[in-house]
């Protein structure tokens, strides 16, 4: 009986010891704020982390179409929502969380990442990335994009595991932000 109690105590202690590590590795979100302006874009000085973006007519961009613009931006960087919303991308504009299906990183993407990275990604390993718990909103001409990036390694889409090395999630977030900015500008300035 004492042996059984010691085993149970050891298991409980082991579980408790593991729990903080799981919380410590939780994926932190990356966030971007884009201020939609008309005419010449304002200088970034004094704006803090908010990026001003000249979209000609900010009134053309709103909660009703921000989800569609996000869909176009995701397509540009070879991502798609998973699961695909039954009512299309329009529901995304309400600030509801979304996830994307994983996509393989090409050799050029890894090379681009490695140009400015403190710690580089391996070029001889198949890597995949996707976003979890993404959110996008637009309010008073301020677009807020938030993503959590997951990087995985594996031999195929079916056989993937978390990438255990260091990587900058901001790089992947910025790919989506730049694609979204192009969609916002194109739609805000179309004739």
One Martini backbone bead per residue (centre of mass of N, CA, C, O) as a GRO file, in nm:
protein
  191
    1UNK     BB    1   0.058   0.062  -0.022
    2UNK     BB    2   0.301   0.257   0.001
    3UNK     BB    3   0.393   0.218  -0.289
    4UNK     BB    4   0.137   0.324  -0.425
    5UNK     BB    5   0.151   0.607  -0.299
    6UNK     BB    6   0.429   0.681  -0.418
    7UNK     BB    7   0.347   0.656  -0.712
    8UNK     BB    8   0.121   0.865  -0.708
    9UNK     BB    9   0.297   1.100  -0.609
   10UNK     BB   10   0.491   1.092  -0.851
   11UNK     BB   11   0.281   1.147  -1.069
   12UNK     BB   12   0.175   1.415  -0.960
   13UNK     BB   13   0.450   1.559  -0.959
   14UNK     BB   14   0.499   1.525  -1.262
   15UNK     BB   15   0.249   1.681  -1.360
   16UNK     BB   16   0.316   1.947  -1.212
   17UNK     BB   17   0.595   1.985  -1.352
   18UNK     BB   18   0.476   2.008  -1.647
   19UNK     BB   19   0.269   2.242  -1.654
   20UNK     BB   20   0.455   2.498  -1.665
   21UNK     BB   21   0.586   2.428  -1.938
   22UNK     BB   22   0.333   2.449  -2.111
   23UNK     BB   23   0.282   2.753  -2.045
   24UNK     BB   24   0.568   2.861  -2.140
   25UNK     BB   25   0.502   2.757  -2.458
   26UNK     BB   26   0.308   2.948  -2.533
   27UNK     BB   27   0.169   3.119  -2.787
   28UNK     BB   28   0.236   3.425  -2.895
   29UNK     BB   29   0.103   3.705  -3.008
   30UNK     BB   30   0.065   3.891  -3.298
   31UNK     BB   31   0.050   4.254  -3.366
   32UNK     BB   32  -0.147   4.477  -3.577
   33UNK     BB   33  -0.176   4.828  -3.674
   34UNK     BB   34  -0.401   4.997  -3.908
   35UNK     BB   35  -0.426   5.316  -4.048
   36UNK     BB   36  -0.675   5.463  -4.230
   37UNK     BB   37  -0.601   5.680  -4.503
   38UNK     BB   38  -0.614   5.980  -4.680
   39UNK     BB   39  -0.399   6.030  -4.902
   40UNK     BB   40  -0.134   6.099  -4.753
   41UNK     BB   41   0.072   5.942  -4.566
   42UNK     BB   42   0.168   5.934  -4.263
   43UNK     BB   43   0.393   5.971  -4.047
   44UNK     BB   44   0.529   5.745  -3.814
   45UNK     BB   45   0.579   5.952  -3.623
   46UNK     BB   46   0.402   5.912  -3.315
   47UNK     BB   47   0.237   5.624  -3.368
   48UNK     BB   48   0.400   5.390  -3.301
   49UNK     BB   49   0.256   5.073  -3.389
   50UNK     BB   50   0.109   5.238  -3.601
   51UNK     BB   51   0.011   5.201  -3.941
   52UNK     BB   52  -0.005   5.403  -4.200
   53UNK     BB   53  -0.261   5.389  -4.473
   54UNK     BB   54  -0.312   5.453  -4.803
   55UNK     BB   55  -0.673   5.424  -4.928
   56UNK     BB   56  -0.818   5.704  -5.013
   57UNK     BB   57  -1.106   5.539  -4.899
   58UNK     BB   58  -1.202   5.424  -4.594
   59UNK     BB   59  -1.520   5.379  -4.641
   60UNK     BB   60  -1.477   5.107  -4.819
   61UNK     BB   61  -1.387   4.998  -4.532
   62UNK     BB   62  -1.524   4.718  -4.342
   63UNK     BB   63  -1.681   4.470  -4.170
   64UNK     BB   64  -1.807   4.344  -4.437
   65UNK     BB   65  -1.500   4.325  -4.605
   66UNK     BB   66  -1.255   4.224  -4.430
   67UNK     BB   67  -1.279   3.915  -4.473
   68UNK     BB   68  -1.229   3.915  -4.781
   69UNK     BB   69  -0.949   4.048  -4.763
   70UNK     BB   70  -0.823   3.825  -4.598
   71UNK     BB   71  -0.867   3.598  -4.801
   72UNK     BB   72  -0.682   3.725  -5.018
   73UNK     BB   73  -0.425   3.734  -4.841
   74UNK     BB   74  -0.405   3.433  -4.786
   75UNK     BB   75  -0.384   3.344  -5.082
   76UNK     BB   76  -0.118   3.497  -5.146
   77UNK     BB   77   0.028   3.297  -4.905
   78UNK     BB   78  -0.099   3.001  -4.923
   79UNK     BB   79  -0.375   3.025  -4.757
   80UNK     BB   80  -0.637   2.874  -4.548
   81UNK     BB   81  -0.913   2.806  -4.402
   82UNK     BB   82  -0.968   2.612  -4.085
   83UNK     BB   83  -1.238   2.591  -4.149
   84UNK     BB   84  -1.455   2.660  -4.381
   85UNK     BB   85  -1.681   2.886  -4.396
   86UNK     BB   86  -2.015   2.865  -4.461
   87UNK     BB   87  -2.041   3.208  -4.492
   88UNK     BB   88  -1.768   3.284  -4.534
   89UNK     BB   89  -1.556   3.563  -4.476
   90UNK     BB   90  -1.757   3.769  -4.343
   91UNK     BB   91  -1.747   3.656  -4.040
   92UNK     BB   92  -1.455   3.756  -3.963
   93UNK     BB   93  -1.509   4.072  -3.905
   94UNK     BB   94  -1.622   4.012  -3.595
   95UNK     BB   95  -1.363   3.876  -3.437
   96UNK     BB   96  -1.333   3.596  -3.504
   97UNK     BB   97  -1.182   3.312  -3.483
   98UNK     BB   98  -0.898   3.168  -3.672
   99UNK     BB   99  -0.778   2.918  -3.898
  100UNK     BB  100  -0.516   2.749  -4.067
  101UNK     BB  101  -0.379   2.579  -4.296
  102UNK     BB  102  -0.115   2.417  -4.381
  103UNK     BB  103   0.206   2.518  -4.520
  104UNK     BB  104   0.466   2.502  -4.722
  105UNK     BB  105   0.794   2.581  -4.728
  106UNK     BB  106   0.995   2.729  -4.930
  107UNK     BB  107   1.312   2.793  -5.014
  108UNK     BB  108   1.277   3.103  -5.042
  109UNK     BB  109   1.148   3.152  -4.766
  110UNK     BB  110   1.387   3.051  -4.600
  111UNK     BB  111   1.595   3.246  -4.718
  112UNK     BB  112   1.449   3.507  -4.636
  113UNK     BB  113   1.446   3.452  -4.337
  114UNK     BB  114   1.771   3.409  -4.304
  115UNK     BB  115   1.883   3.694  -4.370
  116UNK     BB  116   1.767   3.832  -4.067
  117UNK     BB  117   1.832   3.603  -3.878
  118UNK     BB  118   1.969   3.495  -3.589
  119UNK     BB  119   1.812   3.221  -3.633
  120UNK     BB  120   1.808   2.968  -3.845
  121UNK     BB  121   1.668   2.775  -4.079
  122UNK     BB  122   1.640   2.480  -4.211
  123UNK     BB  123   1.695   2.361  -4.554
  124UNK     BB  124   1.673   2.020  -4.511
  125UNK     BB  125   1.372   2.076  -4.409
  126UNK     BB  126   1.042   2.022  -4.374
  127UNK     BB  127   0.819   2.303  -4.364
  128UNK     BB  128   0.547   2.439  -4.163
  129UNK     BB  129   0.264   2.674  -4.161
  130UNK     BB  130   0.039   2.840  -3.918
  131UNK     BB  131  -0.266   2.967  -3.789
  132UNK     BB  132  -0.386   3.067  -3.469
  133UNK     BB  133  -0.620   3.261  -3.343
  134UNK     BB  134  -0.720   3.458  -3.541
  135UNK     BB  135  -0.765   3.823  -3.589
  136UNK     BB  136  -1.011   4.066  -3.724
  137UNK     BB  137  -1.050   4.427  -3.729
  138UNK     BB  138  -1.279   4.716  -3.771
  139UNK     BB  139  -1.236   5.057  -3.631
  140UNK     BB  140  -1.216   5.368  -3.703
  141UNK     BB  141  -0.984   5.297  -3.925
  142UNK     BB  142  -0.891   5.035  -3.751
  143UNK     BB  143  -0.671   4.772  -3.804
  144UNK     BB  144  -0.671   4.443  -3.653
  145UNK     BB  145  -0.401   4.204  -3.621
  146UNK     BB  146  -0.404   3.857  -3.505
  147UNK     BB  147  -0.145   3.606  -3.433
  148UNK     BB  148  -0.057   3.250  -3.427
  149UNK     BB  149   0.241   3.077  -3.479
  150UNK     BB  150   0.307   2.768  -3.651
  151UNK     BB  151   0.585   2.543  -3.650
  152UNK     BB  152   0.673   2.270  -3.867
  153UNK     BB  153   0.777   1.930  -3.907
  154UNK     BB  154   0.816   1.701  -4.198
  155UNK     BB  155   0.699   1.480  -4.469
  156UNK     BB  156   0.395   1.578  -4.433
  157UNK     BB  157   0.080   1.674  -4.362
  158UNK     BB  158   0.037   1.408  -4.182
  159UNK     BB  159   0.363   1.435  -4.087
  160UNK     BB  160   0.374   1.626  -3.803
  161UNK     BB  161   0.576   1.851  -3.596
  162UNK     BB  162   0.708   2.040  -3.384
  163UNK     BB  163   0.922   2.293  -3.380
  164UNK     BB  164   1.214   2.314  -3.161
  165UNK     BB  165   1.317   2.564  -3.255
  166UNK     BB  166   1.390   2.876  -3.332
  167UNK     BB  167   1.142   3.139  -3.405
  168UNK     BB  168   0.989   3.403  -3.592
  169UNK     BB  169   0.661   3.496  -3.596
  170UNK     BB  170   0.671   3.783  -3.726
  171UNK     BB  171   0.737   3.705  -4.014
  172UNK     BB  172   0.460   3.566  -4.078
  173UNK     BB  173   0.279   3.798  -3.998
  174UNK     BB  174   0.400   4.004  -4.207
  175UNK     BB  175   0.305   3.861  -4.460
  176UNK     BB  176   0.006   3.912  -4.402
  177UNK     BB  177   0.009   4.216  -4.361
  178UNK     BB  178   0.112   4.293  -4.646
  179UNK     BB  179  -0.120   4.160  -4.802
  180UNK     BB  180  -0.342   4.327  -4.664
  181UNK     BB  181  -0.244   4.606  -4.751
  182UNK     BB  182  -0.283   4.558  -5.054
  183UNK     BB  183  -0.591   4.509  -5.035
  184UNK     BB  184  -0.670   4.777  -4.904
  185UNK     BB  185  -0.559   4.961  -5.126
  186UNK     BB  186  -0.705   4.846  -5.371
  187UNK     BB  187  -1.002   4.886  -5.250
  188UNK     BB  188  -0.973   5.196  -5.163
  189UNK     BB  189  -0.864   5.287  -5.482
  190UNK     BB  190  -1.083   5.208  -5.652
  191UNK     BB  191  -1.296   5.308  -5.932
   0.00000   0.00000   0.00000
